[in-house]
PDB file of C-alpha atoms in Angstrom:
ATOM      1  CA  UNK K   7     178.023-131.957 153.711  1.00 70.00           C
ATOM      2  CA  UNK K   8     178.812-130.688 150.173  1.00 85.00           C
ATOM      3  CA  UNK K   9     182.257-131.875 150.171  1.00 92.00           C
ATOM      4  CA  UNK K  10     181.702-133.278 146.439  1.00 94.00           C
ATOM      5  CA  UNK K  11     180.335-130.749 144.910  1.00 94.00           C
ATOM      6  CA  UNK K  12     182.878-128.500 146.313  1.00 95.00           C
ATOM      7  CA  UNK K  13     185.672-130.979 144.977  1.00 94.00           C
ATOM      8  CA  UNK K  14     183.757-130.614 141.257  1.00 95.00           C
ATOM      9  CA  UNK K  15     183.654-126.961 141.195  1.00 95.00           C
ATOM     10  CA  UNK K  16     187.177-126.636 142.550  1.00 95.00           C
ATOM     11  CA  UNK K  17     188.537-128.885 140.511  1.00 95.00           C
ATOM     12  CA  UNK K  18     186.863-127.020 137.450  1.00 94.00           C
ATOM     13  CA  UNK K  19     188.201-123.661 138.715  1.00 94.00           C
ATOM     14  CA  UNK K  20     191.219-125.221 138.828  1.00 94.00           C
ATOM     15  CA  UNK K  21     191.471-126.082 135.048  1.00 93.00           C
ATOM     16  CA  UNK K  22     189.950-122.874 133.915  1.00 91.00           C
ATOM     17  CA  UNK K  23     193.213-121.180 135.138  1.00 91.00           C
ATOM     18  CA  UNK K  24     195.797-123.850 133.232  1.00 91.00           C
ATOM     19  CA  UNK K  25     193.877-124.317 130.438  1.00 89.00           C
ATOM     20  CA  UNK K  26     194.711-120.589 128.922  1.00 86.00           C
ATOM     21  CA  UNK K  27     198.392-122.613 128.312  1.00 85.00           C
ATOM     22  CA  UNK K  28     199.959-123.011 124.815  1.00 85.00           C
ATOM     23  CA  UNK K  29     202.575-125.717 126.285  1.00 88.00           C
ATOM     24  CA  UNK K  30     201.330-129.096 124.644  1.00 86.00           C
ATOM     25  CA  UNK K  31     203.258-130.810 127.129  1.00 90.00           C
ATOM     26  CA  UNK K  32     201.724-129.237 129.752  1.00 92.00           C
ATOM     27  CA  UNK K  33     197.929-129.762 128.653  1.00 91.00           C
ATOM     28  CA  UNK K  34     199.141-133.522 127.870  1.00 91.00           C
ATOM     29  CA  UNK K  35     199.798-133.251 132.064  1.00 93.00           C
ATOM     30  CA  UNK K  36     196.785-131.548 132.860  1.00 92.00           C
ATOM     31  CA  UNK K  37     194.816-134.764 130.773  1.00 92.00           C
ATOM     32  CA  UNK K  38     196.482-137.410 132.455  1.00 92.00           C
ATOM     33  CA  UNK K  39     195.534-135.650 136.286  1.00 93.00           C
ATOM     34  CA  UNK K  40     192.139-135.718 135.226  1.00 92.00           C
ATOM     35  CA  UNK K  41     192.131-138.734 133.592  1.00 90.00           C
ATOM     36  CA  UNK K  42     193.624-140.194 137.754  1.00 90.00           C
ATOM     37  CA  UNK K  43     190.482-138.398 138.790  1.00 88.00           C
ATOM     38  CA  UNK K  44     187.904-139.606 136.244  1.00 85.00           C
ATOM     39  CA  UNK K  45     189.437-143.066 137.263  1.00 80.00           C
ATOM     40  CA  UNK K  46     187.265-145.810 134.198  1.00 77.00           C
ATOM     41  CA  UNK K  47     187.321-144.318 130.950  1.00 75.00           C
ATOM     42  CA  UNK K  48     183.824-145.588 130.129  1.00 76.00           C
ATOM     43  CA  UNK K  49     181.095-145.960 132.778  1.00 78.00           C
ATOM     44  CA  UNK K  50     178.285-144.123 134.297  1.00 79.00           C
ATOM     45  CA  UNK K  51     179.949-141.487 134.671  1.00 82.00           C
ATOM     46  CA  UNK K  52     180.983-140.834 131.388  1.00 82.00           C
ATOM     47  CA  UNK K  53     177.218-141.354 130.232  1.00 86.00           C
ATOM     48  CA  UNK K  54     176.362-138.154 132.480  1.00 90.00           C
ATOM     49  CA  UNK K  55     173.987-140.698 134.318  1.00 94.00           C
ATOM     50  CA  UNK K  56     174.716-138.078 137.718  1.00 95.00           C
ATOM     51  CA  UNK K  57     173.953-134.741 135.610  1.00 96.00           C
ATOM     52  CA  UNK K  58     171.020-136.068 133.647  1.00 96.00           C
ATOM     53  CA  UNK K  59     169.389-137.655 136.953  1.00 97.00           C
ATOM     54  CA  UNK K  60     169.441-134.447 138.947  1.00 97.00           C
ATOM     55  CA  UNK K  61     167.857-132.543 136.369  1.00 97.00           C
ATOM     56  CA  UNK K  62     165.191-135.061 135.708  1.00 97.00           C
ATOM     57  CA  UNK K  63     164.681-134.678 139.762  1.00 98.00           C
ATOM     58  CA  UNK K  64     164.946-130.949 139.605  1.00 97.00           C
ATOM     59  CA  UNK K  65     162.138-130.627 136.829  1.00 96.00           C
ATOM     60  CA  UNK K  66     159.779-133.281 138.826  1.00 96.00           C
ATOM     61  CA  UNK K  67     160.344-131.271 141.912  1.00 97.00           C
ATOM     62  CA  UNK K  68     159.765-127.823 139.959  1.00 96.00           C
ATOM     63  CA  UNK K  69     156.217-129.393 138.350  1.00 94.00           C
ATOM     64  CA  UNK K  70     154.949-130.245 141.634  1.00 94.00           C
ATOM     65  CA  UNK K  71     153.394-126.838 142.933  1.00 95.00           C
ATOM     66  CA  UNK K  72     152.958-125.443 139.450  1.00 93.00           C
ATOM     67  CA  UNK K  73     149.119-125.783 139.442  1.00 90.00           C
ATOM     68  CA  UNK K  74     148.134-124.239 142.658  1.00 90.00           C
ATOM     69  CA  UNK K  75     150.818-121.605 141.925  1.00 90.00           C
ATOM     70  CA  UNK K  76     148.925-120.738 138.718  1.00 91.00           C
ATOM     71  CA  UNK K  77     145.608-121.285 140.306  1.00 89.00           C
ATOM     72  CA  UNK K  78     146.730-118.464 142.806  1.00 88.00           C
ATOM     73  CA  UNK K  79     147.651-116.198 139.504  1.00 88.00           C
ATOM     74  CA  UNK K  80     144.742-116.482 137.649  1.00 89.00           C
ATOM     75  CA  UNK K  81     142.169-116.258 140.665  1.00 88.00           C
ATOM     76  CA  UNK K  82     143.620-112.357 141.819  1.00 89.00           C
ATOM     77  CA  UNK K  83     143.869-111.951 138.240  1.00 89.00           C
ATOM     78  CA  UNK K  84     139.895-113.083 137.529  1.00 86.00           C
ATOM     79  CA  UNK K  85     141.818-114.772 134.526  1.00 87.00           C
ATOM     80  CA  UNK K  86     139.101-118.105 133.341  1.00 87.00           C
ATOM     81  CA  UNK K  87     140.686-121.190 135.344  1.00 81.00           C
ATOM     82  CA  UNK K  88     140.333-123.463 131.902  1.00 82.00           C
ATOM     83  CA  UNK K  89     143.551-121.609 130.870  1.00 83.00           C
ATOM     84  CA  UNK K  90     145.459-122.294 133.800  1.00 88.00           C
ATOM     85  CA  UNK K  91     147.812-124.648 131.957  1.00 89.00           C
ATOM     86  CA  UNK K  92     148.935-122.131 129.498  1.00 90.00           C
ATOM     87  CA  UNK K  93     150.653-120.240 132.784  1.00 90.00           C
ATOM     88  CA  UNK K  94     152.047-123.997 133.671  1.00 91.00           C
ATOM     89  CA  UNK K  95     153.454-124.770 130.124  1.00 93.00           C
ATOM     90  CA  UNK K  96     155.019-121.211 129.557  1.00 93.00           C
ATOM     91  CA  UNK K  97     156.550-121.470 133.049  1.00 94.00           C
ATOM     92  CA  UNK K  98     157.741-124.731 132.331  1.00 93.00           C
ATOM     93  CA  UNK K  99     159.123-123.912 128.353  1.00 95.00           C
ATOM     94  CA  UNK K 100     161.209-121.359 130.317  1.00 95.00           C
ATOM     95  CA  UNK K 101     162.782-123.474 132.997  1.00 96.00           C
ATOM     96  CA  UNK K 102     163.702-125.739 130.983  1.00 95.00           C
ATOM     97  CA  UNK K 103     165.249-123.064 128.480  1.00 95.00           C
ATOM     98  CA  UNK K 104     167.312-122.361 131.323  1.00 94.00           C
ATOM     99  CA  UNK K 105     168.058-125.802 132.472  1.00 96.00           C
ATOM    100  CA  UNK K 106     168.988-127.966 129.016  1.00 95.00           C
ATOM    101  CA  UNK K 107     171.695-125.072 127.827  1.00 96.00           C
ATOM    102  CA  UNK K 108     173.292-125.126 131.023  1.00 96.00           C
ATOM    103  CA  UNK K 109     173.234-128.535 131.232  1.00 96.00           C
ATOM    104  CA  UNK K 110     175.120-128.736 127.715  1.00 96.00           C
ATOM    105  CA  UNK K 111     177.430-126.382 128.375  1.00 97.00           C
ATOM    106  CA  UNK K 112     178.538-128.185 131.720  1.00 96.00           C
ATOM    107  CA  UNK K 113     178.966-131.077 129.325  1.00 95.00           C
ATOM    108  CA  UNK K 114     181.502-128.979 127.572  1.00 95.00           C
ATOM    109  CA  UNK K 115     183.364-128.763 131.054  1.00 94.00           C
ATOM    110  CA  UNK K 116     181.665-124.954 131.578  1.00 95.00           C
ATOM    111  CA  UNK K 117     182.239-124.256 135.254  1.00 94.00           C
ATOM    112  CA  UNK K 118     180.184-120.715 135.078  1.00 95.00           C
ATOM    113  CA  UNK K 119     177.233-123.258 133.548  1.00 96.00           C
ATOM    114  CA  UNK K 120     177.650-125.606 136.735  1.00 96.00           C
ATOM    115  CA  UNK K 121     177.207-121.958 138.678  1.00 96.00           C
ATOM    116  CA  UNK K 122     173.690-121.090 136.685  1.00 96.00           C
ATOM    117  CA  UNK K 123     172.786-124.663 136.999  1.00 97.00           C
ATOM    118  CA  UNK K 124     173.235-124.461 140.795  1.00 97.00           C
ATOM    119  CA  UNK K 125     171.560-121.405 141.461  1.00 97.00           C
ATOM    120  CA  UNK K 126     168.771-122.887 139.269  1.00 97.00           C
ATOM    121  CA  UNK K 127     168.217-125.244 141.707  1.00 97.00           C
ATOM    122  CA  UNK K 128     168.751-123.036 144.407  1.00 97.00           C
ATOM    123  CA  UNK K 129     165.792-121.809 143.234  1.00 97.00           C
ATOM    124  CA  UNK K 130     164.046-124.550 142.738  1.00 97.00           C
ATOM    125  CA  UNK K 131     164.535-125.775 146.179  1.00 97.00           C
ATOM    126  CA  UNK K 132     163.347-122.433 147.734  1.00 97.00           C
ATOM    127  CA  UNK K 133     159.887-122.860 145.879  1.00 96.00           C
ATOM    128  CA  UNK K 134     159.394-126.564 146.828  1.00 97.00           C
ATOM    129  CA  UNK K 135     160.101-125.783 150.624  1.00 97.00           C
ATOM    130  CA  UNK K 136     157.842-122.608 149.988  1.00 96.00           C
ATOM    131  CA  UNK K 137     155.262-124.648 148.929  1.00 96.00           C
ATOM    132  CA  UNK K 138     155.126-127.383 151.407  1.00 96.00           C
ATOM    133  CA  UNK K 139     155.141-124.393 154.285  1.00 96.00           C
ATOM    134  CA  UNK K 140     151.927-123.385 152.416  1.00 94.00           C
ATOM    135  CA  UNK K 141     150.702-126.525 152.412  1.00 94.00           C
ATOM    136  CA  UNK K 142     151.071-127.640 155.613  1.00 94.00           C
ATOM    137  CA  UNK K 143     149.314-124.569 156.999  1.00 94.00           C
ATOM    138  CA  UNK K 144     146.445-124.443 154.686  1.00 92.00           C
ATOM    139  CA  UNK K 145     145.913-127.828 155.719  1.00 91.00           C
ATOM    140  CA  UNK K 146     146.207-126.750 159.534  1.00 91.00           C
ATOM    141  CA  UNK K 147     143.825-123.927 159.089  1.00 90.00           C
ATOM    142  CA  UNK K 148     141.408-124.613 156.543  1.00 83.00           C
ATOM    143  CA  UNK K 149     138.438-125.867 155.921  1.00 78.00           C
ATOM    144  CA  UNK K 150     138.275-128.373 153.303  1.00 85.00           C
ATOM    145  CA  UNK K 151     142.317-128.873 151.785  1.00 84.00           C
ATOM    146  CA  UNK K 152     143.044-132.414 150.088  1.00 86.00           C
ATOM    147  CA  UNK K 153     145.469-134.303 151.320  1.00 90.00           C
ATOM    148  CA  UNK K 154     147.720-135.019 148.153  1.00 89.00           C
ATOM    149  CA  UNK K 155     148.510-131.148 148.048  1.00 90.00           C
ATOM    150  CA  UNK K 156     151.017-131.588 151.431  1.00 93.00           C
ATOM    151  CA  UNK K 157     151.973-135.271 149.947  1.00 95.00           C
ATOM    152  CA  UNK K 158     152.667-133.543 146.618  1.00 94.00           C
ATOM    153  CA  UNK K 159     154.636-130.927 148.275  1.00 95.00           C
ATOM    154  CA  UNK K 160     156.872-133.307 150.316  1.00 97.00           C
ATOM    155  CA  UNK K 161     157.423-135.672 147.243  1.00 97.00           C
ATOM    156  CA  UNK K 162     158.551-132.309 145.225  1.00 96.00           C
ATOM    157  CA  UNK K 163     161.060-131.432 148.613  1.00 97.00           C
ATOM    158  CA  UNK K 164     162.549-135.175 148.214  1.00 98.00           C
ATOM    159  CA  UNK K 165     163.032-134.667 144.071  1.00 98.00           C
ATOM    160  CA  UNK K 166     164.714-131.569 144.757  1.00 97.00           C
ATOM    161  CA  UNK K 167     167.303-133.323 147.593  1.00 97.00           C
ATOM    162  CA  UNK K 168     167.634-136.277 145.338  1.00 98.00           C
ATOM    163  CA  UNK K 169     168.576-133.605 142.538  1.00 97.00           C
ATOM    164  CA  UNK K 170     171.634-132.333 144.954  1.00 97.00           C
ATOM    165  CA  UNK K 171     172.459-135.524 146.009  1.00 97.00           C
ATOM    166  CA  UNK K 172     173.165-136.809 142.478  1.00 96.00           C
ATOM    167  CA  UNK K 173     175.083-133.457 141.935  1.00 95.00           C
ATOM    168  CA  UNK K 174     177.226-133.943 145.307  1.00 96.00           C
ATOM    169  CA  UNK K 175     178.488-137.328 144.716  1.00 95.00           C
ATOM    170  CA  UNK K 176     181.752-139.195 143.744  1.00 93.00           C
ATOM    171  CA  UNK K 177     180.300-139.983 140.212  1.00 94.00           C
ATOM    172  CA  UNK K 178     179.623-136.304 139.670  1.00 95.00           C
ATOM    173  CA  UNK K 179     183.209-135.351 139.872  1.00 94.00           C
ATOM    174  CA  UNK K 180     184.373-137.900 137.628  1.00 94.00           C
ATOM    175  CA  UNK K 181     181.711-136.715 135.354  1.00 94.00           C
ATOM    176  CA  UNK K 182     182.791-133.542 135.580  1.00 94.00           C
ATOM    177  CA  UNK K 183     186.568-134.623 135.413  1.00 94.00           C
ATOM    178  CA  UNK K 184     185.443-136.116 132.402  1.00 93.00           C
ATOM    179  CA  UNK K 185     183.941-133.336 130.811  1.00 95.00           C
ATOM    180  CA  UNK K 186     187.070-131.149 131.665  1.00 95.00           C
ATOM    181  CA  UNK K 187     189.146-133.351 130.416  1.00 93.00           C
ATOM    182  CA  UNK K 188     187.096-133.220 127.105  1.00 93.00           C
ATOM    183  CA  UNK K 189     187.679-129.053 127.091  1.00 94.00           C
ATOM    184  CA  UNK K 190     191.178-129.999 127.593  1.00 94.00           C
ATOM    185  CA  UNK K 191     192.172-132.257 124.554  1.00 93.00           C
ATOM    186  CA  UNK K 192     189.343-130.149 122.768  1.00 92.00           C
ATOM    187  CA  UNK K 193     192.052-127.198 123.418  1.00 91.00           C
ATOM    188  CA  UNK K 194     194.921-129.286 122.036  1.00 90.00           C
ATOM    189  CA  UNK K 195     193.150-130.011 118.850  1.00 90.00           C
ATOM    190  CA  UNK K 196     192.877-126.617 118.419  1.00 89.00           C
ATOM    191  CA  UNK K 197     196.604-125.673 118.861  1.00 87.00           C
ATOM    192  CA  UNK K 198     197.333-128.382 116.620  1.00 84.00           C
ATOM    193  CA  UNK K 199     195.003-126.981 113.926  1.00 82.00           C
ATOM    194  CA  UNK K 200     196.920-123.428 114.437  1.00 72.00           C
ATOM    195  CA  UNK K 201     200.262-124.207 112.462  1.00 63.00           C
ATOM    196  CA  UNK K 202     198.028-125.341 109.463  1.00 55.00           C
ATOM    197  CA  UNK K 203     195.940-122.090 108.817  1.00 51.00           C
ATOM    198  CA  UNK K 204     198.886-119.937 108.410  1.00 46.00           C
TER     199      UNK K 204
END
């Protein structure tokens, strides 16, 4: 079911243990494997079109039960409701300050980053199927519940599956082939700058 995503982070772990290597020959190896993997050297893939989807579906899923989550807050907290969205925009300045670095350092072919950015939406997927339990049984046992809470709540499941999707996907490992491959010749530079400095 998550055979791609597996392949990505394997394939990742894989490099993290060759790429310690001084051999130039061998790192020229290691860049021509990934380079079979990452298959076109320009495309979608290495646009980060897969990355920067599921994070755009992860945020859109992680806005959706924000305000009656904050509601919830600043009723048991007699807090005045006009100030709800100061609870929403703090909450939201910090999950993105959690997303975007991760996300930059997976472009950098960081497979502990890929690990954060997972969990993160490990997370978010907990709350958005937290949230449309909630819904659904308010709107089984209450009074008076709109409608567009449950329909919000289901649209925020779907962003959050269409998040994982993009992450478990063929283009996602050549993205992330890509990226390694990046570290990789990143590395060589590096060596090749050594020599010079002494």
């Amino acid at each position: 079911m998550i055979n791609q995503l597996k392949k990505s982070l394997e394939l990742g772990a894989s490099i993290e243990k060759q790429i310690g290597t001084d051999d130039p020959q061998r790192l020229e190896s290691i860049k021509d494997d990934l380079k079979d993997q990452m298959g076109a050297p320009v495309g979608l893939h290495t646009a980060g079109v897969p990355l920067i989807f599921s994070a755009l579906f992860a945020l859109l899923s992680f806005v959706m039960p924000q305000l009656t989550v904050w509601s919830a807050v600043f009723n048991w907290m007699a807090w005045p409701q006009h100030a709800v969205f100061v609870g929403i925009i703090i909450t939201g300045l910090v999950y993105c300050l959690l997303m975007f670095p991760s996300m930059t350092l997976i472009s950098k072919g960081s497979v502990s980053a890929l690990k954060v950015y997972l969990l993160l939406m490990l997370l978010t997927a907990v709350v958005a199927v937290l949230y449309l339990l909630y819904t659904i049984i308010t709107l089984l046992f209450a009074a008076e519940y709109p409608m567009g809470y449950p329909i919000g709540a289901f649209i925020g499941l779907v962003f959050i599956l269409a998040s994982f999707i993009c992450l478990n996907s063929a283009m996602f490992v050549k993205t992330m082939a890509f990226y390694l491959h990046n570290r990789v010749w990143r590395r060589q530079l590096k060596l090749q700058q050594l020599p010079k400095r002494k």
